[in-house]
Short mmCIF file of N, CA and C and ligand atoms in Angstrom, two decimals:
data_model
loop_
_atom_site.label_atom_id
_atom_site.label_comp_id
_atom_site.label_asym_id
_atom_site.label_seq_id
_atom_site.Cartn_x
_atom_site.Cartn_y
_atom_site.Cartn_z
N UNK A 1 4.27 -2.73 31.52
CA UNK A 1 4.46 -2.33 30.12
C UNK A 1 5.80 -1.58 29.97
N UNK A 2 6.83 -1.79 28.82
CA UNK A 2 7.76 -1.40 28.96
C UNK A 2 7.57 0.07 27.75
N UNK A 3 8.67 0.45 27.53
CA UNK A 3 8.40 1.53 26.35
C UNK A 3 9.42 1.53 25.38
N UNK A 4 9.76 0.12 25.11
CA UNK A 4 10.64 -0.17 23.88
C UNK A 4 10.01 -1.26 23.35
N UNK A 5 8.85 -1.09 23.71
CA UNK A 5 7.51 -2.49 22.97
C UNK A 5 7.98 -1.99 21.31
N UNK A 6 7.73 -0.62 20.67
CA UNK A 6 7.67 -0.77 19.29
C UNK A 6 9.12 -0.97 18.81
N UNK A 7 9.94 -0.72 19.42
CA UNK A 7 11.27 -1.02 18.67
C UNK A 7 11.30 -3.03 19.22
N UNK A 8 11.07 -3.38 19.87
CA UNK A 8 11.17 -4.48 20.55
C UNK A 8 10.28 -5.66 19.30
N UNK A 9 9.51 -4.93 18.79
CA UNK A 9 8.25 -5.79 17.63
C UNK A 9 9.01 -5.38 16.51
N UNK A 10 9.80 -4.61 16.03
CA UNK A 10 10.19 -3.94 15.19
C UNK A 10 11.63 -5.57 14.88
N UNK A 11 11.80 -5.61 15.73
CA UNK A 11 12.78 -6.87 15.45
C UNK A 11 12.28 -7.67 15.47
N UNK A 12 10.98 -8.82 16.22
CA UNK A 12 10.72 -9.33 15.60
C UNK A 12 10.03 -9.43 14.06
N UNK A 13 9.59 -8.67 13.26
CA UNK A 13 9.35 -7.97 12.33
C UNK A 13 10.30 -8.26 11.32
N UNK A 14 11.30 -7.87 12.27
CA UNK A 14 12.76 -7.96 10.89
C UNK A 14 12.75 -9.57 10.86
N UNK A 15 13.22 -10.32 11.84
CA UNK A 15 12.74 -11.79 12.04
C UNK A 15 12.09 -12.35 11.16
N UNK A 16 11.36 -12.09 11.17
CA UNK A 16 10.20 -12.62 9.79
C UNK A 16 10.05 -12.29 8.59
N UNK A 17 11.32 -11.44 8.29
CA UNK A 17 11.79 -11.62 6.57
C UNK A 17 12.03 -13.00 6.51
N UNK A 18 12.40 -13.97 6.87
CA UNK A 18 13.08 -15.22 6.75
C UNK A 18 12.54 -15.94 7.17
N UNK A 19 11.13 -15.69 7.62
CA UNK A 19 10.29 -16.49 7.88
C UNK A 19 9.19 -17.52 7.37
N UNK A 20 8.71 -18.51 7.47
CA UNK A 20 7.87 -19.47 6.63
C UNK A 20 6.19 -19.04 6.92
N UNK A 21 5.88 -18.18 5.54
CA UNK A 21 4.78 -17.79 5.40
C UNK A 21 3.37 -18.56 6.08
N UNK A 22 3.87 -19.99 6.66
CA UNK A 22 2.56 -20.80 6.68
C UNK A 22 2.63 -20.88 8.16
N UNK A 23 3.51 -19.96 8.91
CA UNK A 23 3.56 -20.01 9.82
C UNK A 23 3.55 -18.89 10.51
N UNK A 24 3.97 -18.08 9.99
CA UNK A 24 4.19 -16.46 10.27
C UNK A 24 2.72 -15.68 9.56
N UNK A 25 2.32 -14.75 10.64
CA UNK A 25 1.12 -14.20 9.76
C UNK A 25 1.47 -13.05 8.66
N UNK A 26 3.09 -12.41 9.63
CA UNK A 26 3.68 -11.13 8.86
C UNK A 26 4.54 -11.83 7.85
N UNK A 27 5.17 -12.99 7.89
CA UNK A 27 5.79 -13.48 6.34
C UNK A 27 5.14 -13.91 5.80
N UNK A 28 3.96 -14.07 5.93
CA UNK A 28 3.46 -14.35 5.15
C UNK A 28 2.48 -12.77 4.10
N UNK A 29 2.39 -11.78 4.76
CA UNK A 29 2.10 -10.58 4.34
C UNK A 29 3.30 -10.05 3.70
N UNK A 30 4.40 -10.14 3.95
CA UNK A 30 5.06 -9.64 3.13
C UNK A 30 5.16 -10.36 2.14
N UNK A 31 5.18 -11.69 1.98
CA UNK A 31 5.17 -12.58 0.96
C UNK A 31 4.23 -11.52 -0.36
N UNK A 32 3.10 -11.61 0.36
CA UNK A 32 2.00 -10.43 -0.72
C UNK A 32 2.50 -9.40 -1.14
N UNK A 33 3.47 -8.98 -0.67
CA UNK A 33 3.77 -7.78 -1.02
C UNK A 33 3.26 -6.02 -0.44
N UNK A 34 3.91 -5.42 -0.97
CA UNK A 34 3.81 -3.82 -0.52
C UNK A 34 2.14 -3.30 -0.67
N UNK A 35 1.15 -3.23 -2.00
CA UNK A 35 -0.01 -2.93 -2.16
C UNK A 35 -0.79 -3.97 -0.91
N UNK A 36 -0.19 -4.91 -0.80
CA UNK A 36 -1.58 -5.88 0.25
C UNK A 36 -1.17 -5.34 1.81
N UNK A 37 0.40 -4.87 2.08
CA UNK A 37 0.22 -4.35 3.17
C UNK A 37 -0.08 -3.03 3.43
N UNK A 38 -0.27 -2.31 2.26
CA UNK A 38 -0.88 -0.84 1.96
C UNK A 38 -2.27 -1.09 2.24
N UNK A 39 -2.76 -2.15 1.61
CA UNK A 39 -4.57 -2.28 1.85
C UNK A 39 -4.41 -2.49 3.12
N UNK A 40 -3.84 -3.26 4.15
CA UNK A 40 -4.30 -3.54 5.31
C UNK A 40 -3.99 -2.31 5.46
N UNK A 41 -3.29 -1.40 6.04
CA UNK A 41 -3.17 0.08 6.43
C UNK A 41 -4.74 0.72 6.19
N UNK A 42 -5.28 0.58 4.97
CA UNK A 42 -6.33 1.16 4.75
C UNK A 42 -7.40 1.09 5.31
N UNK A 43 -7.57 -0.56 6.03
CA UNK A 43 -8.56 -0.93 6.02
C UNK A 43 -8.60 -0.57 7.67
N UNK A 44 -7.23 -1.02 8.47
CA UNK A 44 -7.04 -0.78 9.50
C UNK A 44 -7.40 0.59 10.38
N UNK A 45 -7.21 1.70 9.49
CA UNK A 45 -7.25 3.03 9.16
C UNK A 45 -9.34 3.69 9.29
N UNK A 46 -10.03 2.91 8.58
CA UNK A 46 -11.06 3.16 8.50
C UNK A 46 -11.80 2.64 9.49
N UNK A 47 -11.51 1.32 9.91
CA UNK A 47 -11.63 0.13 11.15
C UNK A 47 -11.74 1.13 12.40
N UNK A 48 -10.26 1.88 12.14
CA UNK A 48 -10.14 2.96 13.72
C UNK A 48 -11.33 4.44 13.75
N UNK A 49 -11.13 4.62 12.43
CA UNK A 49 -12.18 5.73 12.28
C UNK A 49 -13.84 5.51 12.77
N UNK A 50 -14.27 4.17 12.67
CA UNK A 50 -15.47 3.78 12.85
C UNK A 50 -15.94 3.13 14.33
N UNK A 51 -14.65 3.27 14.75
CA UNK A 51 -14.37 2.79 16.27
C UNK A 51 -14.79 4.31 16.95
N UNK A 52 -14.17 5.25 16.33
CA UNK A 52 -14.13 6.94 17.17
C UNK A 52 -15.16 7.01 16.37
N UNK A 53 -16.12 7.10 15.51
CA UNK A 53 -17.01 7.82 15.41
C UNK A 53 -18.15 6.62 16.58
N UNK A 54 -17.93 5.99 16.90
CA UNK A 54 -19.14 4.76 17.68
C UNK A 54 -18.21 5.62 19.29
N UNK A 55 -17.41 5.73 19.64
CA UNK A 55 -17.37 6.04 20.64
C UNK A 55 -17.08 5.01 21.72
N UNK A 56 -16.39 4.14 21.15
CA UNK A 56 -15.84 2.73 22.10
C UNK A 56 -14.57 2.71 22.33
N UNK A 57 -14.27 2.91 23.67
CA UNK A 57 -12.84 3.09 24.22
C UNK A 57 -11.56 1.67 23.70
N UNK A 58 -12.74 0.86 23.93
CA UNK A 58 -11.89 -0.70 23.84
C UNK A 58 -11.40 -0.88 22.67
N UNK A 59 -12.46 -0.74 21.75
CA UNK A 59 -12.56 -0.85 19.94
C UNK A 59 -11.19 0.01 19.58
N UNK A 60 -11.55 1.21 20.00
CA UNK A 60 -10.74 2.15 19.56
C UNK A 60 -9.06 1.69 19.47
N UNK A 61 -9.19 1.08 20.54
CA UNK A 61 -7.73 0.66 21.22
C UNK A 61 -6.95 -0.07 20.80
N UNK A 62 -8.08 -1.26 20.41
CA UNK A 62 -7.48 -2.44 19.65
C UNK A 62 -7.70 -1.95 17.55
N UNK A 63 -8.16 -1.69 17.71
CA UNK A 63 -8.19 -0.93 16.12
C UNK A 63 -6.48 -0.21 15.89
N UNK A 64 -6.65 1.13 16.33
CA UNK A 64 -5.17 1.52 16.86
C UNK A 64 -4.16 0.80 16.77
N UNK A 65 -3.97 0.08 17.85
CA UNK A 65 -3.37 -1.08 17.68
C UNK A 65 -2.80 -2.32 16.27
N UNK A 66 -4.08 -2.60 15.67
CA UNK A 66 -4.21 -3.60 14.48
C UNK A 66 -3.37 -1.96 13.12
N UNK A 67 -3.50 -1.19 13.50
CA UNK A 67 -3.25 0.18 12.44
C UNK A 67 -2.04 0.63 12.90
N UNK A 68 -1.45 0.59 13.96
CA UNK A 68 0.07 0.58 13.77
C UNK A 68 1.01 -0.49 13.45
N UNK A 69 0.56 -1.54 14.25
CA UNK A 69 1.22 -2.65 13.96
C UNK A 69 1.55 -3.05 12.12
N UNK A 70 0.10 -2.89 11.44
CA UNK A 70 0.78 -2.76 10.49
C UNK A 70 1.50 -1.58 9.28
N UNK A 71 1.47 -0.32 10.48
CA UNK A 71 2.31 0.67 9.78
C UNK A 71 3.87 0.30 10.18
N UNK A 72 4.00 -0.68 11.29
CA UNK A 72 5.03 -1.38 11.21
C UNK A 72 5.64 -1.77 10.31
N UNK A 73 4.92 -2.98 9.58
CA UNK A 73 4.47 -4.14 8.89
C UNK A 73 5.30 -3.77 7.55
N UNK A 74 5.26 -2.21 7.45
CA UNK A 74 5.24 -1.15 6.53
C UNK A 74 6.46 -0.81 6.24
N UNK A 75 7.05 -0.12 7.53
CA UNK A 75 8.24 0.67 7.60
C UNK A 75 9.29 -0.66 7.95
N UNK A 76 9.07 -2.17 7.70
CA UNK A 76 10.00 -3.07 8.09
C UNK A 76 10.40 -3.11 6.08
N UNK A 77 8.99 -3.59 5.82
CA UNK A 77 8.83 -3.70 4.61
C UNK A 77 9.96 -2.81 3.59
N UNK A 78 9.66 -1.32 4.12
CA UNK A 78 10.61 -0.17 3.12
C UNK A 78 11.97 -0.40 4.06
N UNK A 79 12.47 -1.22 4.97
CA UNK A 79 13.82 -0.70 5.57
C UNK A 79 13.76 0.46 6.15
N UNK A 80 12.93 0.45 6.92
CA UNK A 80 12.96 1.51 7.77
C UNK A 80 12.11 0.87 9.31
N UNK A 81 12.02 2.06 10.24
CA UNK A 81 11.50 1.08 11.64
C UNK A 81 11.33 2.35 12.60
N UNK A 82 10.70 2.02 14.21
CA UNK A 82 9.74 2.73 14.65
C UNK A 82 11.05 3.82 15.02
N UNK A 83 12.39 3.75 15.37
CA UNK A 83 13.12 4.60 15.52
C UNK A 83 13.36 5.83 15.10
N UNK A 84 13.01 5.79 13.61
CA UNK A 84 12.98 6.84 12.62
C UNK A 84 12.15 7.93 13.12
N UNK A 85 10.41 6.79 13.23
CA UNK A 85 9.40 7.69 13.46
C UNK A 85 9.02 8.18 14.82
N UNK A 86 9.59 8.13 15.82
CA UNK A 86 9.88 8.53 17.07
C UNK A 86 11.00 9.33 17.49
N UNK A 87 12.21 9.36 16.64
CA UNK A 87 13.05 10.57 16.51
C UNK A 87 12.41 11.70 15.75
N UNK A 88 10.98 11.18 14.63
CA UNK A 88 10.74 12.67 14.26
C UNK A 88 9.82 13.32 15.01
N UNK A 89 9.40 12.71 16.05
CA UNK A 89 8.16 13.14 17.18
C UNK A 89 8.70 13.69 17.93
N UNK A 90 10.09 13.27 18.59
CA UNK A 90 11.05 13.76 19.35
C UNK A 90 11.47 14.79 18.88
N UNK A 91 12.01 15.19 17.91
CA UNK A 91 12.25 16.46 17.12
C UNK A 91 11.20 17.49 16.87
N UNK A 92 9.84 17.00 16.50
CA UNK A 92 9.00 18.29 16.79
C UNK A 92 8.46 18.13 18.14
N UNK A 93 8.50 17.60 19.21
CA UNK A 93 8.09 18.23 20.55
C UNK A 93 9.29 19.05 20.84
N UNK A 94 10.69 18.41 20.60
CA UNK A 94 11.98 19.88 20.61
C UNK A 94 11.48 20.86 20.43
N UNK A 95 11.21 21.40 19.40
CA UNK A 95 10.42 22.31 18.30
C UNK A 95 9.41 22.95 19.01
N UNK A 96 8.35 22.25 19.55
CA UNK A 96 7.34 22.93 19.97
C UNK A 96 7.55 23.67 21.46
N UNK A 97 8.72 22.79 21.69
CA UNK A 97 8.83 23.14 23.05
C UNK A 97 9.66 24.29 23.43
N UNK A 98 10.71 24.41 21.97
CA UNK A 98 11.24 25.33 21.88
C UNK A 98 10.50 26.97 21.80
N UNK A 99 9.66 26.98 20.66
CA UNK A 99 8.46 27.52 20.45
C UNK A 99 7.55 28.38 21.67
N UNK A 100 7.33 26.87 22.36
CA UNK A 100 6.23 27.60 23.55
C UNK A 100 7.67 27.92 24.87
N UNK A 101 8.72 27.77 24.94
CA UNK A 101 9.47 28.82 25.51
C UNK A 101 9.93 30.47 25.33
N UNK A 102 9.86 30.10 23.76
CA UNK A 102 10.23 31.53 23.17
C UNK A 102 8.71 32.54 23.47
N UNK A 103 7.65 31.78 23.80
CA UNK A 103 6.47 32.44 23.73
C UNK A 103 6.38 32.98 24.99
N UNK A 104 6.89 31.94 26.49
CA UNK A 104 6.72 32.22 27.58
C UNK A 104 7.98 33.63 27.62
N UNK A 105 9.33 33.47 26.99
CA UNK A 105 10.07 34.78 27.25
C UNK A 105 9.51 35.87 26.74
N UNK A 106 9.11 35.84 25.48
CA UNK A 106 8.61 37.09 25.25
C UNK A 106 7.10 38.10 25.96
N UNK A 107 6.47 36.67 26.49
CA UNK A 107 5.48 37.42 27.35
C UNK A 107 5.51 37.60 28.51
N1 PRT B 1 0.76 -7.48 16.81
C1 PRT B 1 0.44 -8.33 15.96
C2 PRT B 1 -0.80 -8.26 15.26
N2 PRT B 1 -1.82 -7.39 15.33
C3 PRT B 1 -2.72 -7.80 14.43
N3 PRT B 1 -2.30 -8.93 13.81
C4 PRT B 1 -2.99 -9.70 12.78
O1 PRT B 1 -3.48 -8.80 11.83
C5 PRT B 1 -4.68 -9.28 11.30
C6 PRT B 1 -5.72 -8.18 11.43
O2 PRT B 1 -6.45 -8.20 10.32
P1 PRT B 1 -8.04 -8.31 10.42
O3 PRT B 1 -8.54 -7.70 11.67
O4 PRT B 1 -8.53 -7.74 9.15
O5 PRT B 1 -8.26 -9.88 10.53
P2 PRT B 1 -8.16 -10.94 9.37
O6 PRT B 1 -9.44 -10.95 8.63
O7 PRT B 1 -7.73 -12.22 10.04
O8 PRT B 1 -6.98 -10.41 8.43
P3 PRT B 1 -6.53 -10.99 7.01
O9 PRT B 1 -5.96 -12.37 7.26
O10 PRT B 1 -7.74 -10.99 6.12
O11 PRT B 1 -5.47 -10.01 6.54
C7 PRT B 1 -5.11 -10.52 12.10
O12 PRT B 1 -4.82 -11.70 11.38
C8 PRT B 1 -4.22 -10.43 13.33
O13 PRT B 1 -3.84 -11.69 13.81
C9 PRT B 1 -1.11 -9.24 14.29
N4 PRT B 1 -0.23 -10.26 13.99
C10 PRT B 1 0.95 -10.30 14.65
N5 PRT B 1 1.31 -9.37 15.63
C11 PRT B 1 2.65 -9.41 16.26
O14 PRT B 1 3.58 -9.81 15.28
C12 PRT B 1 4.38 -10.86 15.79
C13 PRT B 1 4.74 -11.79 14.66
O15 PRT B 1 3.56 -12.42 14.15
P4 PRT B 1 3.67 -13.73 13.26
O16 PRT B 1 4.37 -13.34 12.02
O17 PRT B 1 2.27 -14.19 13.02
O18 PRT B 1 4.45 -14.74 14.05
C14 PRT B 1 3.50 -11.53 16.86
O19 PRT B 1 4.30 -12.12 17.83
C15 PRT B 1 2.72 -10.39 17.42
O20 PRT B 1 3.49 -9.77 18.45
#
């Protein structure tokens, strides 16, 4: 497994702006538009919730999974991509890390 899988899907993603809906499952979702890939988020979203409340490792996983992919789906959609949202994760573990140093000097 590498760890540029989401930027790596993130282009194909972009790919499939120009893609033939009858062939593509994501041009064809964007074809639908922004609210139908908002509902899948939703649905994806509740899908994962019902996975953790059952307590199934596998479910969970692939739920997860089906719920980022299309928060992808999402941030290709608005011109935006997983870079953004991994520089701001990167920026608050800075943050926190900064944080729990200032905590270790002062104590
Ligand atoms: N990672 C995924 C991925 N995860 C989930 N899905 C699709 O997301 C849908 C999940 O929705 P559901 O579980 O509700 O299943 P469904 O009832 O078939 O969904 P709907 O058709 O009703 O929306 C399924 O159709 C899955 O096939 C995905 N489709 C595509 N990808 C990736 O996107 C790339 C581009 O896909 P295409 O555009 O199809 O070539 C692929 O190479 C994959 O890497």
């Amino acid at each position: 497994m590498k760890n540029d899988t989401l930027e790596r899907l993130a282009e194909v993603l972009e790919e499939r702006k120009s893609a033939d809906p009858q062939s593509s499952y994501v041009a064809k979702l964007y074809g639908k538009g922004l609210d139908a890939i908002l509902k899948k988020i939703g649905e994806e979203a509740t899908e994962t919730v019902m996975a953790a409340k059952d307590g199934e490792g596998e479910r969970i996983v692939s739920e997860v999974a089906d719920l980022w992919f299309h928060c992808l789906v999402m941030l290709a959609h608005e011109g935006l991509g997983p870079t953004a949202v991994l520089a701001e994760l990167d920026r608050r573990f800075g943050l926190s890390g900064l944080e729990e140093k200032a905590r270790r000097t002062e104590g």
